[in-house]
Short mmCIF file of C-alpha atoms in Angstrom, two decimals:
data_model
loop_
_atom_site.label_atom_id
_atom_site.label_comp_id
_atom_site.label_asym_id
_atom_site.label_seq_id
_atom_site.Cartn_x
_atom_site.Cartn_y
_atom_site.Cartn_z
CA UNK A 269 12.19 -20.82 0.31
CA UNK A 270 10.78 -23.87 2.06
CA UNK A 271 7.47 -25.30 0.86
CA UNK A 272 4.30 -23.50 1.88
CA UNK A 273 1.52 -25.29 3.74
CA UNK A 274 -1.77 -23.52 4.37
CA UNK A 275 -3.84 -23.55 7.54
CA UNK A 276 -6.43 -21.20 9.03
CA UNK A 277 -6.73 -18.93 12.00
CA UNK A 278 -9.15 -20.48 14.52
CA UNK A 279 -8.33 -24.03 13.35
CA UNK A 280 -8.80 -26.67 16.02
CA UNK A 281 -5.32 -27.27 17.46
CA UNK A 282 -5.76 -31.05 17.65
CA UNK A 283 -6.29 -31.09 13.87
CA UNK A 284 -2.84 -29.58 13.21
CA UNK A 285 0.27 -31.72 12.63
CA UNK A 286 1.70 -32.55 16.05
CA UNK A 287 5.12 -31.05 15.30
CA UNK A 288 3.54 -27.81 14.07
CA UNK A 289 1.39 -27.53 17.21
CA UNK A 290 4.50 -28.10 19.34
CA UNK A 291 6.33 -25.35 17.41
CA UNK A 292 3.46 -22.91 18.00
CA UNK A 293 3.52 -23.69 21.72
CA UNK A 294 7.28 -23.20 21.96
CA UNK A 295 6.96 -19.83 20.20
CA UNK A 296 4.18 -18.77 22.56
CA UNK A 297 1.65 -18.46 19.74
CA UNK A 298 -0.84 -20.78 21.43
CA UNK A 299 -1.31 -21.18 25.17
CA UNK A 300 -1.78 -24.56 26.93
CA UNK A 301 -5.48 -23.82 27.54
CA UNK A 302 -6.25 -22.86 23.92
CA UNK A 303 -8.39 -25.23 21.88
CA UNK A 304 -8.12 -23.24 18.64
CA UNK A 305 -5.33 -21.38 16.88
CA UNK A 306 -5.31 -17.63 17.37
CA UNK A 307 -2.79 -16.46 14.78
CA UNK A 308 -2.60 -15.14 11.21
CA UNK A 309 0.80 -15.15 9.55
CA UNK A 310 3.84 -17.31 8.87
CA UNK A 311 5.74 -19.81 10.99
CA UNK A 312 8.73 -21.94 10.03
CA UNK A 313 8.60 -25.54 11.21
CA UNK A 314 10.29 -28.84 10.41
CA UNK A 315 8.17 -29.48 7.29
CA UNK A 316 8.37 -26.03 5.70
CA UNK A 317 6.54 -22.75 6.26
CA UNK A 318 3.05 -22.82 7.75
CA UNK A 319 0.81 -20.04 6.42
CA UNK A 320 -2.17 -19.27 8.66
CA UNK A 321 -4.79 -17.48 6.56
CA UNK A 322 -7.74 -15.52 7.99
CA UNK A 323 -10.75 -17.54 9.07
CA UNK A 324 -13.36 -18.65 6.51
CA UNK A 325 -11.21 -18.28 3.37
CA UNK A 326 -12.67 -19.86 0.26
CA UNK A 327 -11.77 -23.54 0.00
CA UNK A 328 -9.31 -23.69 -2.89
CA UNK A 329 -5.75 -24.60 -3.79
CA UNK A 330 -3.83 -21.73 -2.26
CA UNK A 331 -0.45 -20.75 -3.67
CA UNK A 332 2.41 -18.33 -3.12
CA UNK A 333 0.29 -15.45 -4.45
CA UNK A 334 -2.19 -15.92 -1.59
CA UNK A 335 0.65 -15.97 0.93
CA UNK A 336 2.11 -12.86 -0.73
CA UNK A 337 -1.12 -10.89 -0.23
CA UNK A 338 -1.28 -11.89 3.43
CA UNK A 339 2.29 -10.71 3.97
CA UNK A 340 1.70 -7.43 2.14
CA UNK A 341 -1.56 -6.87 4.05
CA UNK A 342 0.28 -7.26 7.35
CA UNK A 343 2.97 -4.89 6.09
CA UNK A 344 0.47 -2.24 4.99
CA UNK A 345 -1.42 -2.46 8.28
CA UNK A 346 1.82 -1.96 10.19
CA UNK A 347 2.93 0.91 7.94
CA UNK A 348 -0.49 2.61 8.09
CA UNK A 349 -0.54 2.81 11.87
CA UNK A 350 -0.23 6.40 12.98
CA UNK A 351 2.48 5.50 15.50
CA UNK A 352 4.75 2.49 15.87
CA UNK A 353 3.72 -0.09 18.46
CA UNK A 354 6.25 -2.14 20.33
CA UNK A 355 6.22 -5.85 19.62
CA UNK A 356 4.24 -7.86 22.12
CA UNK A 357 1.27 -5.49 22.56
CA UNK A 358 -2.26 -6.54 21.70
CA UNK A 359 -2.59 -5.30 18.12
CA UNK A 360 1.05 -5.66 17.20
CA UNK A 361 2.31 -7.47 14.12
CA UNK A 362 4.87 -9.92 15.45
CA UNK A 363 8.12 -9.56 13.52
CA UNK A 364 6.94 -6.32 11.90
CA UNK A 365 10.24 -4.52 12.53
CA UNK A 366 12.19 -7.26 10.79
CA UNK A 367 9.63 -7.38 7.98
CA UNK A 368 9.87 -3.62 7.46
CA UNK A 369 13.67 -3.84 7.32
CA UNK A 370 13.57 -6.67 4.76
CA UNK A 371 11.08 -4.86 2.55
CA UNK A 372 13.05 -1.60 2.67
CA UNK A 373 16.21 -3.45 1.55
CA UNK A 374 14.37 -5.16 -1.29
CA UNK A 375 12.72 -1.92 -2.44
CA UNK A 376 16.08 -0.12 -2.40
CA UNK A 377 17.70 -2.88 -4.45
CA UNK A 378 14.89 -2.89 -7.04
CA UNK A 379 15.21 0.89 -7.48
CA UNK A 380 18.97 1.43 -7.16
CA UNK A 381 20.67 -1.93 -7.66
CA UNK A 382 23.77 -3.03 -5.79
CA UNK A 383 25.85 -0.60 -3.79
CA UNK A 384 28.49 1.30 -5.77
CA UNK A 385 31.32 3.05 -3.96
CA UNK A 386 31.93 6.61 -5.01
CA UNK A 387 35.64 7.34 -4.72
CA UNK A 388 37.34 10.67 -5.32
CA UNK A 389 40.77 10.57 -6.92
CA UNK A 390 43.06 13.61 -6.80
CA UNK A 391 45.10 14.33 -9.93
CA UNK A 392 47.15 17.08 -11.54
CA UNK A 393 45.80 19.02 -14.51
CA UNK A 394 43.17 16.34 -15.23
CA UNK A 395 39.62 16.66 -14.03
CA UNK A 396 37.65 19.23 -12.04
CA UNK A 397 39.83 22.04 -10.67
CA UNK A 398 40.06 22.19 -6.88
CA UNK A 399 41.04 25.82 -6.29
CA UNK A 400 41.40 25.43 -2.53
CA UNK A 401 44.00 22.67 -2.91
CA UNK A 402 45.67 24.49 -5.79
CA UNK A 403 46.13 27.77 -3.86
CA UNK A 404 47.37 25.99 -0.73
CA UNK A 405 49.76 23.59 -2.52
CA UNK A 406 51.01 25.40 -5.61
CA UNK A 407 53.04 28.56 -6.24
CA UNK A 408 51.32 31.16 -8.35
CA UNK A 409 53.26 33.37 -10.75
CA UNK A 410 52.20 37.05 -10.86
CA UNK A 411 50.58 38.22 -14.08
CA UNK A 412 48.53 41.44 -14.46
CA UNK A 413 48.12 41.63 -10.69
CA UNK A 414 46.66 38.08 -10.61
CA UNK A 415 48.51 34.85 -9.91
CA UNK A 416 48.81 32.29 -12.67
CA UNK A 417 49.11 28.64 -11.70
CA UNK A 418 50.98 26.42 -14.12
CA UNK A 419 49.90 23.24 -12.27
CA UNK A 420 46.33 22.80 -11.13
CA UNK A 421 45.11 20.43 -8.42
CA UNK A 422 42.14 18.49 -9.82
CA UNK A 423 39.90 15.61 -8.80
CA UNK A 424 37.77 12.97 -10.43
CA UNK A 425 34.99 10.80 -9.04
CA UNK A 426 35.00 7.19 -10.11
CA UNK A 427 32.74 4.30 -9.17
CA UNK A 428 33.77 0.91 -7.84
CA UNK A 429 31.11 -1.78 -8.25
CA UNK A 430 33.07 -4.75 -6.89
CA UNK A 431 33.88 -3.59 -3.38
CA UNK A 432 33.38 -5.32 -0.05
CA UNK A 433 30.21 -3.34 0.73
CA UNK A 434 28.70 -4.39 -2.62
CA UNK A 435 29.55 -8.02 -1.81
CA UNK A 436 27.88 -7.71 1.60
CA UNK A 437 24.87 -6.07 -0.06
CA UNK A 438 24.58 -8.88 -2.62
CA UNK A 439 24.91 -11.52 0.11
CA UNK A 440 22.09 -9.94 2.14
CA UNK A 441 19.77 -9.67 -0.88
CA UNK A 442 20.49 -13.30 -1.79
CA UNK A 443 19.65 -14.32 1.76
CA UNK A 444 16.39 -12.35 1.66
CA UNK A 445 15.40 -13.92 -1.67
CA UNK A 446 16.14 -17.37 -0.26
CA UNK A 447 14.12 -16.88 2.93
CA UNK A 448 11.31 -14.56 1.84
CA UNK A 449 11.34 -14.77 -1.97
CA UNK A 450 7.98 -16.45 -2.65
CA UNK A 451 6.25 -14.38 0.00
CA UNK A 452 7.69 -11.08 -1.23
CA UNK A 453 7.06 -11.63 -4.92
CA UNK A 454 4.18 -14.12 -5.01
CA UNK A 455 6.22 -16.87 -6.66
CA UNK A 456 9.67 -17.90 -7.76
CA UNK A 457 11.93 -15.08 -8.90
CA UNK A 458 13.88 -15.13 -12.15
CA UNK A 459 17.62 -15.44 -11.75
CA UNK A 460 19.47 -12.18 -11.14
CA UNK A 461 22.84 -12.08 -12.89
CA UNK A 462 24.07 -9.17 -10.79
CA UNK A 463 23.57 -11.16 -7.61
CA UNK A 464 24.87 -14.45 -8.99
CA UNK A 465 28.12 -12.99 -10.31
CA UNK A 466 28.97 -11.02 -7.18
CA UNK A 467 31.46 -12.96 -4.99
CA UNK A 468 30.63 -13.57 -1.32
CA UNK A 469 32.03 -11.27 1.37
CA UNK A 470 35.61 -12.07 2.36
CA UNK A 471 35.19 -11.89 6.15
CA UNK A 472 33.02 -13.33 8.88
CA UNK A 473 30.02 -11.48 10.32
CA UNK A 474 32.10 -9.44 12.79
CA UNK A 475 34.50 -8.37 10.04
CA UNK A 476 31.58 -7.42 7.78
CA UNK A 477 30.08 -5.21 10.47
CA UNK A 478 33.44 -3.54 11.05
CA UNK A 479 33.85 -2.92 7.33
CA UNK A 480 30.37 -1.37 7.11
CA UNK A 481 31.26 0.95 10.02
CA UNK A 482 34.33 2.10 8.12
CA UNK A 483 32.36 2.55 4.90
CA UNK A 484 29.71 4.54 6.74
CA UNK A 485 32.34 7.00 8.00
CA UNK A 486 33.43 7.62 4.39
CA UNK A 487 29.92 8.01 2.95
CA UNK A 488 28.15 11.30 2.41
CA UNK A 489 24.98 10.59 0.38
CA UNK A 490 21.70 9.89 2.21
CA UNK A 491 21.01 6.78 0.15
CA UNK A 492 24.41 5.26 0.89
CA UNK A 493 24.18 5.97 4.62
CA UNK A 494 20.62 4.62 4.88
CA UNK A 495 21.55 1.48 2.96
CA UNK A 496 24.66 0.79 5.04
CA UNK A 497 22.72 1.28 8.27
CA UNK A 498 20.03 -1.12 7.03
CA UNK A 499 22.65 -3.72 6.09
CA UNK A 500 24.16 -3.39 9.57
CA UNK A 501 20.77 -3.92 11.24
CA UNK A 502 20.08 -6.97 9.08
CA UNK A 503 23.45 -8.53 9.90
CA UNK A 504 23.06 -7.75 13.61
CA UNK A 505 19.69 -9.51 13.61
CA UNK A 506 21.41 -12.51 12.00
CA UNK A 507 23.50 -13.09 15.12
CA UNK A 508 22.18 -16.25 16.70
CA UNK A 509 19.59 -16.62 13.94
CA UNK A 510 18.17 -20.13 13.56
CA UNK A 511 16.72 -19.52 10.07
CA UNK A 512 13.18 -19.49 11.52
CA UNK A 513 10.42 -17.27 10.16
CA UNK A 514 7.79 -15.78 12.45
CA UNK A 515 5.64 -12.95 11.10
CA UNK A 516 1.99 -12.41 11.96
CA UNK A 517 -0.52 -11.32 14.56
CA UNK A 518 -2.58 -12.99 17.27
CA UNK A 519 -5.27 -10.35 16.85
CA UNK A 520 -6.18 -10.27 13.19
CA UNK A 521 -9.45 -8.51 14.00
CA UNK A 522 -7.52 -5.21 14.08
CA UNK A 523 -6.28 -5.89 10.53
CA UNK A 524 -9.78 -6.97 9.48
CA UNK A 525 -11.25 -3.68 10.70
CA UNK A 526 -8.54 -1.67 8.93
CA UNK A 527 -9.03 -3.55 5.64
CA UNK A 528 -12.83 -3.10 5.62
CA UNK A 529 -12.49 0.59 6.45
CA UNK A 530 -9.89 1.17 3.70
CA UNK A 531 -11.70 -0.79 1.01
CA UNK A 532 -15.24 0.55 1.45
CA UNK A 533 -15.96 3.63 -0.69
CA UNK A 534 -18.23 6.51 0.32
CA UNK A 535 -16.92 6.58 3.88
CA UNK A 536 -17.81 9.51 6.14
CA UNK A 537 -16.55 10.58 9.56
CA UNK A 538 -19.12 11.02 12.31
CA UNK A 539 -17.17 10.16 15.47
CA UNK A 540 -16.38 13.79 16.28
CA UNK A 541 -20.12 14.58 16.20
CA UNK A 542 -21.44 11.71 18.32
CA UNK A 543 -22.71 12.32 21.88
CA UNK A 544 -20.20 11.85 24.70
CA UNK A 545 -20.59 11.01 28.40
CA UNK A 546 -20.87 13.80 30.98
CA UNK A 547 -20.14 13.52 34.69
CA UNK A 548 -21.57 15.88 37.29
CA UNK A 549 -18.59 17.09 39.31
CA UNK A 550 -18.04 20.22 41.43
CA UNK A 551 -21.42 21.71 40.42
CA UNK A 552 -20.63 21.26 36.68
CA UNK A 553 -21.35 18.67 34.00
CA UNK A 554 -17.94 17.66 32.65
CA UNK A 555 -17.76 16.06 29.16
CA UNK A 556 -15.31 13.18 28.67
CA UNK A 557 -14.81 13.22 24.90
CA UNK A 558 -12.02 10.64 24.85
CA UNK A 559 -14.46 8.08 26.29
CA UNK A 560 -17.12 8.66 23.66
CA UNK A 561 -18.43 6.21 21.06
CA UNK A 562 -16.23 5.37 18.09
CA UNK A 563 -17.68 3.60 15.07
CA UNK A 564 -15.61 1.30 12.85
CA UNK A 565 -16.86 2.47 9.45
CA UNK A 566 -19.77 4.65 8.33
CA UNK A 567 -20.77 5.02 4.66
CA UNK A 568 -23.43 7.14 2.94
CA UNK A 569 -25.25 6.65 -0.38
CA UNK A 570 -25.01 9.17 -3.22
CA UNK A 571 -28.36 10.79 -2.38
CA UNK A 572 -27.26 11.31 1.23
CA UNK A 573 -30.49 9.83 2.67
CA UNK A 574 -29.10 6.46 3.78
CA UNK A 575 -26.23 5.90 6.22
CA UNK A 576 -24.87 2.43 6.95
CA UNK A 577 -23.07 1.91 10.26
CA UNK A 578 -20.65 -0.97 9.67
CA UNK A 579 -19.10 -3.04 12.44
CA UNK A 580 -16.29 -5.24 11.07
CA UNK A 581 -16.46 -8.43 13.11
CA UNK A 582 -13.70 -11.03 12.82
CA UNK A 583 -15.85 -13.98 13.93
CA UNK A 584 -16.34 -17.40 12.37
CA UNK A 585 -20.09 -16.60 12.38
CA UNK A 586 -21.10 -19.88 10.76
CA UNK A 587 -23.90 -20.38 13.28
CA UNK A 588 -25.45 -18.33 16.12
CA UNK A 589 -23.03 -19.83 18.65
CA UNK A 590 -19.95 -18.49 16.79
CA UNK A 591 -21.45 -15.03 16.18
CA UNK A 592 -21.14 -11.79 18.21
CA UNK A 593 -22.90 -11.70 21.56
CA UNK A 594 -24.89 -9.20 23.57
CA UNK A 595 -22.16 -6.52 24.03
CA UNK A 596 -21.53 -6.18 20.26
CA UNK A 597 -25.26 -6.11 19.47
CA UNK A 598 -26.00 -3.49 22.12
CA UNK A 599 -23.10 -1.37 20.91
CA UNK A 600 -24.56 -1.33 17.38
CA UNK A 601 -28.02 -0.39 18.68
CA UNK A 602 -26.54 2.56 20.56
CA UNK A 603 -24.59 3.55 17.45
CA UNK A 604 -27.88 3.88 15.58
CA UNK A 605 -29.33 6.11 18.29
CA UNK A 606 -26.15 8.20 18.41
CA UNK A 607 -25.84 8.63 14.63
CA UNK A 608 -29.54 9.48 14.25
CA UNK A 609 -29.07 12.29 16.79
CA UNK A 610 -26.63 14.11 14.47
CA UNK A 611 -28.20 13.51 11.02
CA UNK A 612 -31.42 14.90 9.50
CA UNK A 613 -34.67 13.08 10.31
CA UNK A 614 -35.07 12.12 6.65
CA UNK A 615 -31.87 10.04 6.75
CA UNK A 616 -32.29 6.28 7.19
CA UNK A 617 -29.62 4.68 9.43
CA UNK A 618 -29.06 0.92 9.05
CA UNK A 619 -26.79 -1.38 11.07
CA UNK A 620 -24.46 -4.04 9.69
CA UNK A 621 -21.98 -6.73 10.72
CA UNK A 622 -19.32 -7.72 8.15
CA UNK A 623 -17.80 -11.15 8.78
CA UNK A 624 -15.00 -12.98 6.94
CA UNK A 625 -16.37 -15.60 4.55
CA UNK A 626 -17.30 -16.31 0.96
CA UNK A 627 -20.87 -17.57 1.50
CA UNK A 628 -23.79 -16.33 3.56
CA UNK A 629 -24.46 -18.15 6.82
CA UNK A 630 -26.27 -15.71 9.11
CA UNK A 631 -28.71 -13.20 7.63
CA UNK A 632 -29.39 -10.81 10.50
CA UNK A 633 -29.29 -10.29 14.26
CA UNK A 634 -32.29 -9.28 16.37
CA UNK A 635 -33.21 -8.63 20.00
CA UNK A 636 -36.48 -9.99 21.36
CA UNK A 637 -38.21 -11.64 24.28
CA UNK A 638 -36.96 -15.00 25.49
CA UNK A 639 -38.42 -18.20 24.01
CA UNK A 640 -37.82 -21.87 24.64
CA UNK A 641 -36.37 -22.49 21.18
CA UNK A 642 -36.34 -21.40 17.52
CA UNK A 643 -39.33 -19.44 16.22
CA UNK A 644 -40.55 -18.86 12.67
CA UNK A 645 -41.52 -15.23 13.13
CA UNK A 646 -39.35 -12.23 13.95
CA UNK A 647 -38.80 -11.95 17.72
CA UNK A 648 -40.93 -9.32 19.38
CA UNK A 649 -38.91 -6.35 20.51
CA UNK A 650 -38.61 -2.67 19.76
CA UNK A 651 -34.99 -2.88 18.63
CA UNK A 652 -33.40 -2.28 15.21
CA UNK A 653 -32.19 -5.18 13.06
CA UNK A 654 -28.50 -5.73 12.37
CA UNK A 655 -27.84 -7.08 8.88
CA UNK A 656 -25.08 -9.66 8.37
CA UNK A 657 -22.72 -9.66 5.39
CA UNK A 658 -19.71 -11.76 4.42
CA UNK A 659 -16.55 -10.72 2.61
CA UNK A 660 -13.99 -13.10 1.10
CA UNK A 661 -10.77 -12.49 3.11
CA UNK A 662 -8.43 -13.29 0.19
CA UNK A 663 -10.17 -10.83 -2.14
CA UNK A 664 -10.24 -8.21 0.62
CA UNK A 665 -6.49 -8.59 1.25
CA UNK A 666 -5.84 -8.18 -2.49
CA UNK A 667 -7.98 -5.02 -2.61
CA UNK A 668 -6.29 -3.66 0.52
CA UNK A 669 -2.80 -4.26 -0.83
CA UNK A 670 -3.62 -2.82 -4.27
CA UNK A 671 -5.51 0.16 -2.86
CA UNK A 672 -8.76 -0.71 -4.68
CA UNK A 673 -12.32 -0.32 -3.39
CA UNK A 674 -14.95 -3.03 -2.90
CA UNK A 675 -17.92 -1.40 -4.62
CA UNK A 676 -19.92 -4.65 -4.60
CA UNK A 677 -19.84 -4.86 -0.80
CA UNK A 678 -20.68 -1.16 -0.57
CA UNK A 679 -23.71 -1.70 -2.79
CA UNK A 680 -24.90 -4.64 -0.66
CA UNK A 681 -24.63 -2.57 2.50
CA UNK A 682 -26.48 0.44 1.12
CA UNK A 683 -29.20 -1.62 -0.57
CA UNK A 684 -30.54 -2.71 2.86
CA UNK A 685 -33.06 -0.34 4.41
#
């Protein structure tokens, strides 16, 4: 694995190494009119592997473990999607299909080891009796109205560990460890004797694919057939491969929303209860439910008298200029009105933005009358406040990957009235 170098989504492009910026342009990751990076993930370039972490990560010495959690977070987001999305669409993980294939091969190897061919050998009077072959091939001697067979057709199953398919399997796993090892395991892997001792495949890529086709026709177990098909797909993707790595997303805000929603405890579902638009048409008011409001995350305290409507915002949010604008603020205000219409009057509904970051920058958002500059008092306006919170992206990715909840963030959200 080439050395890892860490950068950040939304970095100023002119601050990147020139060769890395050129690589991103060639790959279509950044457009000519972009001033900042818009990408989270991994890119191979001439000086190693560039890891673009989410914006506002804590300033520290990142290592392979950090890169590992980013990779696993992207994998979990892709796997958690209800339906697969073709590469190239807005919320797609670039390279997700290849990543899923690599991870499935690694998981299979960790559970089952290298491929072992199951071969059946036919014998005579040694092994499991095959009555069908015996009756069709041997002459039975009559005895008490039943034939007696002096020679019995039998079979035995034996296992061959050093076969061409096992060599191809070992070669693929070695290649995966070399290219993805640190990212998959969060650091250098200990040597694997089984892989090191297995000789390389005897043929070129075309011959290996042909051999796998032949092996597939002789296989009957689901595991063997799935493995062989995965090996074929990996080798087919290797055709014309330039040893470059590209895995990530241009729209990490979708991942950010998914991570916050998964990691906050005490979540409730209210979307199906919220008001929807109606259109007067042909003397009737027609509801359009699919165009109704949809909240990101809603949580409730234990007593049930406080609901927090959470909008996960993937903004830098280090000053008012880099924070959400009017559309996001208005949407939250309408969420409060909508949620209050379906909960008891005694329930307090508060509004929240959750930004990536490890220290507080903005405290709250408000709507008020225009002024000529900053004011010391709360702006006049009959609108609810929106409270701002920050969540360390690296910790959130770790929680998301491990399936743990962020109770501290939940407590901060529900402690605001």
